[in-house]
XYZ file of N, CA and C in Angstrom:
525
model
N -98.264 -2.097 -175.114
C -97.697 -3.500 -175.251
C -98.000 -3.999 -173.965
N -98.271 -5.334 -173.806
C -98.564 -5.981 -172.420
C -97.455 -6.669 -172.326
N -96.565 -6.498 -171.029
C -95.330 -7.154 -170.794
C -95.588 -7.965 -169.667
N -95.298 -9.173 -169.731
C -95.215 -10.209 -168.776
C -93.905 -10.347 -167.996
N -93.728 -9.980 -166.939
C -92.542 -10.029 -166.013
C -91.748 -11.312 -166.296
N -92.389 -12.634 -166.358
C -91.774 -13.520 -166.316
C -91.146 -14.008 -167.643
N -91.567 -13.273 -168.777
C -91.042 -13.798 -170.169
C -90.777 -12.700 -171.044
N -90.793 -11.367 -170.697
C -90.658 -10.420 -171.668
C -89.768 -9.202 -171.100
N -88.816 -9.085 -171.977
C -87.699 -7.944 -171.522
C -87.946 -6.471 -171.478
N -89.252 -6.285 -172.067
C -89.548 -4.843 -172.113
C -89.954 -4.172 -170.874
N -89.908 -5.122 -169.751
C -90.123 -4.585 -168.367
C -88.791 -4.457 -167.377
N -87.721 -4.645 -168.142
C -86.399 -4.531 -167.468
C -86.180 -3.079 -167.015
N -85.540 -2.962 -166.105
C -84.859 -1.642 -165.507
C -83.900 -1.208 -166.214
N -83.148 -1.853 -166.898
C -81.938 -1.578 -167.558
C -81.765 -2.364 -168.885
N -81.455 -1.596 -169.937
C -80.897 -2.317 -171.284
C -79.680 -1.545 -171.787
N -78.660 -2.212 -171.966
C -77.501 -2.003 -172.448
C -77.188 -2.537 -173.766
N -77.182 -1.663 -174.959
C -77.176 -2.087 -176.305
C -75.699 -1.990 -176.857
N -75.274 -3.076 -177.632
C -74.097 -3.212 -178.303
C -73.893 -2.029 -179.308
N -72.727 -1.804 -179.523
C -72.072 -0.639 -180.419
C -71.974 -1.057 -181.812
N -72.105 -2.165 -182.126
C -71.631 -2.660 -183.778
C -72.091 -3.977 -183.727
N -72.216 -4.193 -185.194
C -72.789 -5.509 -185.620
C -72.010 -6.632 -185.070
N -72.729 -7.600 -184.641
C -71.889 -8.875 -184.197
C -70.989 -8.670 -182.863
N -71.023 -7.463 -182.286
C -70.432 -7.173 -181.050
C -70.393 -8.338 -180.091
N -71.426 -8.951 -179.903
C -71.825 -9.996 -178.898
C -71.697 -9.355 -177.382
N -72.294 -8.266 -177.224
C -72.354 -7.681 -175.974
C -73.342 -8.646 -175.206
N -72.677 -8.672 -173.800
C -73.367 -9.746 -172.856
C -72.706 -11.143 -172.963
N -71.765 -11.310 -173.690
C -70.963 -12.627 -174.024
C -70.562 -13.107 -172.563
N -70.366 -12.127 -171.563
C -70.076 -12.394 -170.334
C -70.445 -10.915 -169.446
N -70.676 -11.153 -168.135
C -70.748 -10.130 -167.395
C -70.503 -10.605 -165.726
N -70.200 -9.287 -164.973
C -69.986 -9.592 -163.677
C -69.880 -8.336 -162.908
N -70.206 -8.441 -161.508
C -70.226 -7.140 -160.990
C -69.329 -7.125 -159.744
N -68.876 -6.141 -159.049
C -68.133 -5.929 -158.003
C -67.765 -4.628 -157.739
N -67.261 -4.226 -156.519
C -67.031 -2.799 -156.188
C -65.575 -2.550 -156.673
N -65.424 -2.110 -157.927
C -64.244 -1.940 -158.486
C -63.715 -0.472 -158.043
N -64.568 0.416 -157.888
C -64.093 1.721 -157.508
C -63.984 2.181 -155.893
N -64.339 1.199 -155.287
C -64.156 1.406 -153.789
C -65.228 2.324 -153.240
N -66.497 2.674 -153.741
C -67.428 3.380 -153.312
C -68.427 2.825 -152.314
N -68.302 1.457 -152.326
C -69.079 0.563 -151.509
C -70.472 0.024 -152.384
N -70.535 0.393 -153.653
C -71.724 -0.015 -154.434
C -71.044 -1.021 -155.559
N -71.686 -1.945 -156.080
C -71.346 -2.820 -157.049
C -71.158 -2.138 -158.550
N -70.192 -2.281 -159.249
C -70.122 -1.763 -160.575
C -70.318 -2.969 -161.373
N -70.863 -2.584 -162.600
C -71.211 -3.537 -163.685
C -70.103 -3.531 -164.780
N -69.787 -4.664 -165.230
C -68.856 -4.939 -166.346
C -69.374 -5.953 -167.234
N -69.604 -5.498 -168.433
C -70.151 -6.214 -169.462
C -69.080 -6.599 -170.635
N -69.048 -7.874 -171.003
C -68.092 -8.328 -171.964
C -68.865 -8.204 -173.386
N -68.193 -7.982 -174.400
C -68.531 -8.083 -175.850
C -67.395 -8.608 -176.731
N -67.256 -9.851 -176.766
C -66.340 -10.595 -177.213
C -65.989 -10.358 -178.792
N -66.665 -9.733 -179.474
C -66.480 -9.357 -180.857
C -66.401 -7.911 -181.182
N -66.456 -7.043 -180.066
C -66.376 -5.737 -180.450
C -65.214 -5.333 -181.094
N -65.312 -4.347 -181.932
C -64.176 -3.716 -182.671
C -63.593 -2.336 -182.419
N -63.581 -2.137 -180.999
C -63.392 -0.946 -180.419
C -61.852 -0.171 -180.800
N -60.713 -1.238 -180.619
C -59.378 -0.913 -181.013
C -58.662 -1.714 -181.900
N -59.579 -2.989 -182.251
C -59.097 -3.939 -183.182
C -60.396 -4.730 -183.673
N -60.171 -5.008 -184.895
C -61.329 -5.888 -185.374
C -61.599 -7.134 -184.672
N -62.791 -7.325 -184.098
C -63.328 -8.230 -183.121
C -62.224 -8.498 -182.053
N -61.581 -7.462 -181.681
C -60.543 -7.607 -180.473
C -61.335 -7.726 -179.124
N -62.668 -7.488 -179.099
C -63.342 -7.515 -177.902
C -63.338 -6.471 -177.017
N -64.144 -6.383 -175.956
C -64.015 -5.140 -175.080
C -64.845 -5.607 -173.707
N -64.414 -5.004 -172.757
C -65.017 -4.880 -171.309
C -65.587 -3.604 -170.891
N -66.874 -3.410 -170.863
C -67.470 -2.065 -170.699
C -67.725 -1.812 -169.106
N -67.082 -1.048 -168.285
C -67.112 -0.882 -167.050
C -68.025 0.170 -166.503
N -69.073 0.017 -165.994
C -70.047 0.942 -165.504
C -69.991 1.158 -163.975
N -69.158 2.206 -163.395
C -69.034 2.611 -162.134
C -70.140 3.471 -161.772
N -70.709 4.163 -162.608
C -71.963 4.869 -162.274
C -72.979 4.007 -162.793
N -74.148 3.646 -161.793
C -75.257 2.983 -162.269
C -76.046 3.623 -163.439
N -76.045 2.866 -164.584
C -76.986 3.355 -165.820
C -78.290 2.935 -165.428
N -79.241 3.497 -166.129
C -80.613 3.202 -165.921
C -81.317 3.447 -167.292
N -82.334 2.802 -167.602
C -83.150 2.826 -168.930
C -82.352 2.178 -169.745
N -82.353 2.873 -171.292
C -81.719 2.107 -172.329
C -80.419 3.098 -172.542
N -79.238 2.373 -172.661
C -78.079 2.827 -173.013
C -77.166 2.259 -173.947
N -76.339 2.959 -174.537
C -75.384 2.125 -175.511
C -74.205 1.797 -174.624
N -73.520 0.806 -175.091
C -72.387 0.464 -174.199
C -71.158 1.418 -174.334
N -71.111 2.085 -175.292
C -70.175 3.080 -175.443
C -70.209 4.395 -174.296
N -71.426 4.221 -173.582
C -71.689 5.219 -172.552
C -70.908 4.771 -171.193
N -70.307 3.582 -171.323
C -69.742 2.991 -169.988
C -68.793 4.086 -169.392
N -68.405 3.972 -168.155
C -67.395 5.072 -167.548
C -66.083 4.635 -168.013
N -65.737 3.205 -168.281
C -64.455 2.968 -168.817
C -64.643 1.765 -169.796
N -63.848 1.899 -170.870
C -63.756 0.871 -171.886
C -62.556 0.179 -171.834
N -62.349 -1.064 -171.806
C -61.006 -1.876 -171.873
C -61.281 -2.467 -173.176
N -60.268 -2.459 -174.109
C -60.404 -2.830 -175.604
C -59.380 -3.744 -175.770
N -59.801 -5.047 -176.366
C -58.571 -5.922 -176.931
C -57.842 -5.459 -177.970
N -56.650 -5.527 -177.927
C -55.971 -4.887 -179.027
C -55.540 -5.615 -180.142
N -55.570 -7.010 -180.119
C -55.356 -7.686 -181.357
C -56.556 -8.190 -181.895
N -56.558 -8.287 -183.261
C -57.832 -8.765 -184.116
C -58.118 -10.195 -183.611
N -59.323 -10.320 -183.264
C -60.032 -11.529 -183.033
C -59.537 -12.175 -181.713
N -58.962 -11.240 -180.890
C -58.553 -11.690 -179.470
C -59.660 -12.066 -178.592
N -60.968 -11.459 -178.825
C -62.240 -11.725 -178.120
C -62.094 -11.410 -176.638
N -61.522 -10.197 -176.269
C -61.462 -9.792 -174.843
C -62.841 -9.572 -174.419
N -63.132 -10.067 -173.198
C -64.429 -10.101 -172.577
C -65.335 -11.284 -172.887
N -64.567 -12.253 -173.199
C -65.383 -13.667 -173.229
C -65.564 -14.010 -171.995
N -64.984 -13.840 -171.143
C -65.156 -14.236 -169.644
C -64.680 -13.145 -168.700
N -65.263 -12.851 -167.796
C -64.978 -11.732 -166.952
C -65.268 -12.285 -165.396
N -64.408 -11.813 -164.593
C -64.742 -12.059 -162.996
C -64.148 -11.031 -162.241
N -64.669 -10.838 -161.117
C -64.417 -9.901 -160.220
C -64.119 -10.670 -158.761
N -63.063 -10.310 -158.259
C -62.734 -11.039 -156.831
C -62.400 -9.928 -155.910
N -62.836 -10.057 -154.615
C -62.313 -9.042 -153.497
C -61.627 -9.760 -152.474
N -60.490 -9.148 -152.135
C -59.807 -9.656 -150.907
C -60.352 -9.432 -149.603
N -59.644 -9.879 -148.536
C -60.375 -9.668 -147.341
C -60.326 -8.137 -146.895
N -59.468 -7.326 -147.385
C -59.605 -5.906 -147.394
C -60.689 -5.158 -148.054
N -61.395 -5.945 -148.955
C -62.319 -5.378 -149.925
C -61.783 -4.685 -151.096
N -60.679 -4.983 -151.313
C -59.906 -4.446 -152.611
C -60.326 -5.515 -153.936
N -61.022 -4.976 -154.856
C -61.684 -5.575 -155.857
C -60.525 -5.798 -157.169
N -60.577 -6.942 -157.633
C -59.727 -7.162 -159.058
C -60.664 -7.607 -159.989
N -60.375 -7.059 -161.128
C -61.107 -7.477 -162.394
C -60.146 -8.365 -163.305
N -60.640 -9.458 -163.690
C -59.949 -10.434 -164.587
C -60.823 -10.453 -165.773
N -60.048 -10.431 -166.849
C -60.829 -10.454 -168.248
C -60.162 -11.301 -169.288
N -60.694 -12.303 -169.740
C -59.986 -13.247 -170.757
C -60.370 -12.915 -172.073
N -59.139 -13.062 -172.763
C -58.866 -12.956 -174.384
C -58.449 -14.254 -174.749
N -59.502 -15.322 -175.210
C -58.881 -16.588 -175.446
C -58.208 -16.726 -176.672
N -58.345 -15.862 -177.709
C -57.635 -15.810 -178.843
C -56.737 -14.902 -179.251
N -56.233 -14.122 -177.992
C -55.099 -13.117 -178.186
C -53.906 -13.901 -178.728
N -53.080 -13.079 -179.469
C -51.900 -13.715 -180.071
C -50.783 -12.756 -179.779
N -49.625 -13.225 -179.325
C -48.627 -12.395 -179.143
C -47.308 -13.044 -179.736
N -47.000 -14.182 -179.149
C -45.679 -14.940 -179.469
C -46.268 -16.141 -180.869
N -47.410 -16.601 -180.419
C -47.975 -17.766 -181.079
C -49.201 -17.423 -181.835
N -50.025 -18.338 -182.155
C -51.143 -18.227 -182.851
C -52.220 -18.476 -181.786
N -53.014 -17.324 -181.362
C -54.177 -17.730 -180.555
C -53.902 -18.273 -179.036
N -52.698 -18.151 -178.538
C -52.426 -18.779 -177.403
C -53.195 -18.286 -176.161
N -53.869 -16.971 -176.337
C -54.855 -16.461 -175.425
C -54.051 -15.576 -174.373
N -54.704 -14.842 -173.796
C -54.427 -14.066 -172.228
C -55.236 -13.904 -171.506
N -55.277 -13.520 -170.231
C -55.966 -13.315 -169.125
C -55.278 -11.898 -168.492
N -56.366 -10.937 -168.507
C -55.591 -9.609 -168.116
C -56.278 -9.219 -166.620
N -55.653 -8.581 -165.772
C -56.005 -8.162 -164.362
C -55.713 -6.601 -164.024
N -56.861 -6.284 -163.585
C -56.775 -4.848 -162.914
C -57.306 -4.648 -161.528
N -56.378 -4.057 -160.649
C -56.780 -4.239 -159.361
C -57.009 -2.836 -158.775
N -58.009 -2.612 -157.997
C -58.585 -1.288 -157.395
C -58.720 -0.194 -158.256
N -59.039 0.984 -157.555
C -59.573 2.342 -158.200
C -58.541 2.807 -159.300
N -57.211 2.608 -158.883
C -56.093 3.324 -159.699
C -56.140 2.424 -161.169
N -56.580 1.325 -161.065
C -56.391 0.506 -162.370
C -57.350 1.164 -163.501
N -58.266 2.031 -163.207
C -59.056 2.455 -163.970
C -58.912 3.875 -164.294
N -57.547 4.372 -164.415
C -57.165 5.541 -164.698
C -57.366 5.945 -166.062
N -58.118 7.203 -166.091
C -58.436 7.535 -167.530
C -58.358 9.224 -167.551
N -56.993 9.690 -167.543
C -56.974 11.005 -167.469
C -57.551 12.063 -168.502
N -57.784 11.482 -169.845
C -58.206 12.147 -170.718
C -59.608 12.032 -170.864
N -60.205 11.225 -169.938
C -61.829 11.036 -170.091
C -62.310 10.634 -171.503
N -61.498 9.884 -172.144
C -62.020 9.321 -173.646
C -62.676 8.221 -173.286
N -62.694 7.439 -171.870
C -63.487 6.162 -171.886
C -62.410 4.964 -171.863
N -61.133 5.321 -172.229
C -60.063 4.303 -172.491
C -59.086 4.354 -171.499
N -58.679 3.127 -170.671
C -57.702 3.059 -169.647
C -56.479 3.157 -170.003
N -55.564 4.113 -169.227
C -54.225 4.434 -169.534
C -53.321 3.323 -169.723
N -52.371 3.410 -170.349
C -51.164 2.370 -170.616
C -50.690 2.176 -168.968
N -50.485 3.365 -168.374
C -49.639 3.196 -167.055
C -50.617 2.340 -166.174
N -51.800 2.154 -166.410
C -52.736 1.333 -165.477
C -53.183 -0.019 -166.151
N -52.371 -0.393 -167.063
C -52.501 -1.665 -167.937
C -53.583 -1.643 -169.012
N -54.033 -0.524 -169.488
C -55.023 -0.468 -170.242
C -54.347 -0.304 -171.530
N -55.007 0.290 -172.818
C -54.321 0.536 -174.102
C -54.522 1.965 -174.775
N -54.531 2.818 -173.859
C -54.481 4.315 -174.339
C -53.256 4.881 -173.902
N -52.372 4.883 -174.869
C -50.924 5.251 -175.027
C -50.674 6.791 -174.481
N -51.675 7.506 -175.016
C -51.669 8.916 -174.735
C -52.742 9.407 -173.830
N -52.756 9.004 -172.686
C -53.915 9.367 -171.890
C -54.222 10.798 -171.382
N -53.511 11.625 -172.050
C -53.570 13.104 -171.696
C -54.283 13.924 -172.934
N -54.552 13.216 -174.138
C -55.046 13.813 -175.216
C -56.181 12.891 -175.756
N -57.501 13.412 -175.471
C -58.732 12.512 -175.771
C -58.807 12.641 -177.318
N -58.361 13.384 -177.909
C -58.194 13.250 -179.450
C -57.396 12.416 -180.087
N -56.428 11.962 -179.418
C -55.576 10.989 -179.932
C -56.309 9.482 -180.184
N -55.970 8.595 -180.907
C -56.479 7.313 -181.299
C -56.573 6.567 -180.086
N -57.676 6.219 -179.392
C -57.662 5.341 -178.279
C -57.336 4.028 -178.792
N -56.485 3.479 -177.943
C -56.084 2.098 -178.252
C -54.800 2.185 -179.394
N -54.397 3.081 -179.708
C -53.316 3.289 -180.636
C -51.926 2.844 -180.058
N -50.866 2.795 -180.821
C -49.723 2.290 -180.311
C -48.685 3.355 -180.274
N -47.912 3.749 -179.288
C -46.980 4.720 -179.279
C -45.568 4.115 -179.975
N -45.655 3.761 -181.220
C -44.640 3.312 -181.802
C -43.150 4.081 -181.999
N -43.351 5.641 -181.962
C -42.384 6.301 -182.097
C -41.622 6.593 -180.563
N -42.169 6.135 -179.609
C -41.698 6.398 -178.443
C -41.786 7.877 -177.872
N -42.883 8.652 -178.351
C -43.091 10.001 -178.148
C -44.147 10.454 -177.390
N -44.748 9.375 -176.890
C -46.030 9.357 -175.789
C -47.258 9.891 -176.620
N -47.169 9.861 -178.002
C -48.323 10.042 -178.720
C -48.845 8.893 -179.334
N -50.159 8.625 -179.408
C -50.619 7.489 -180.231
C -50.557 7.486 -181.665
N -50.061 6.565 -182.272
C -50.086 6.173 -183.691
C -50.978 4.933 -183.897
N -51.831 5.030 -184.960
C -52.594 4.037 -185.316
C -51.927 2.905 -185.425
N -52.397 1.739 -185.075
C -51.901 0.338 -185.264
C -52.086 -0.569 -184.127
N -51.121 -1.491 -183.917
C -51.537 -2.488 -182.793
C -51.449 -1.872 -181.267
N -52.428 -1.968 -180.671
C -52.634 -1.283 -179.409
C -51.770 -2.010 -178.171
N -51.432 -1.194 -177.320
C -50.914 -1.849 -176.080
C -52.003 -2.510 -175.145
N -51.717 -3.435 -174.443
C -52.653 -3.931 -173.587
C -51.662 -4.671 -172.374
């Protein structure tokens, strides 16, 4: 196939593909040095991804530079919207302070907690914010993510610790 750099995606160095129907991967993206290694990390939003809740949205954080064609699920970290139709990842931004500490912001404009679709903006600052002790790709509750049981990769990522026993139960996730 003859690819024209000016108009054809087949010549790209990287293709990240969404993981589900209508996930809307690429609804937003940003880059910045989130892990403090001196290299920019890529964050891609998928406003309708159903990782932890139907159309809850997600932000896929690639701290290791991907190449070629990869699935969004291969990201080093996944931050998943916990409420149905929250659309987390609709907007993303990375800001660095004067000391070089980066902060990731993710919007979930249809997030519902006390009202209907009042929306939320979430913030994760520095390397510790992407704590994922069980390496299941989901950020721990302690770091502001939605993996209640971050010591058991077999537990339901994005589940709720409803019983207070530090074990994920399927249901509305914490964010």
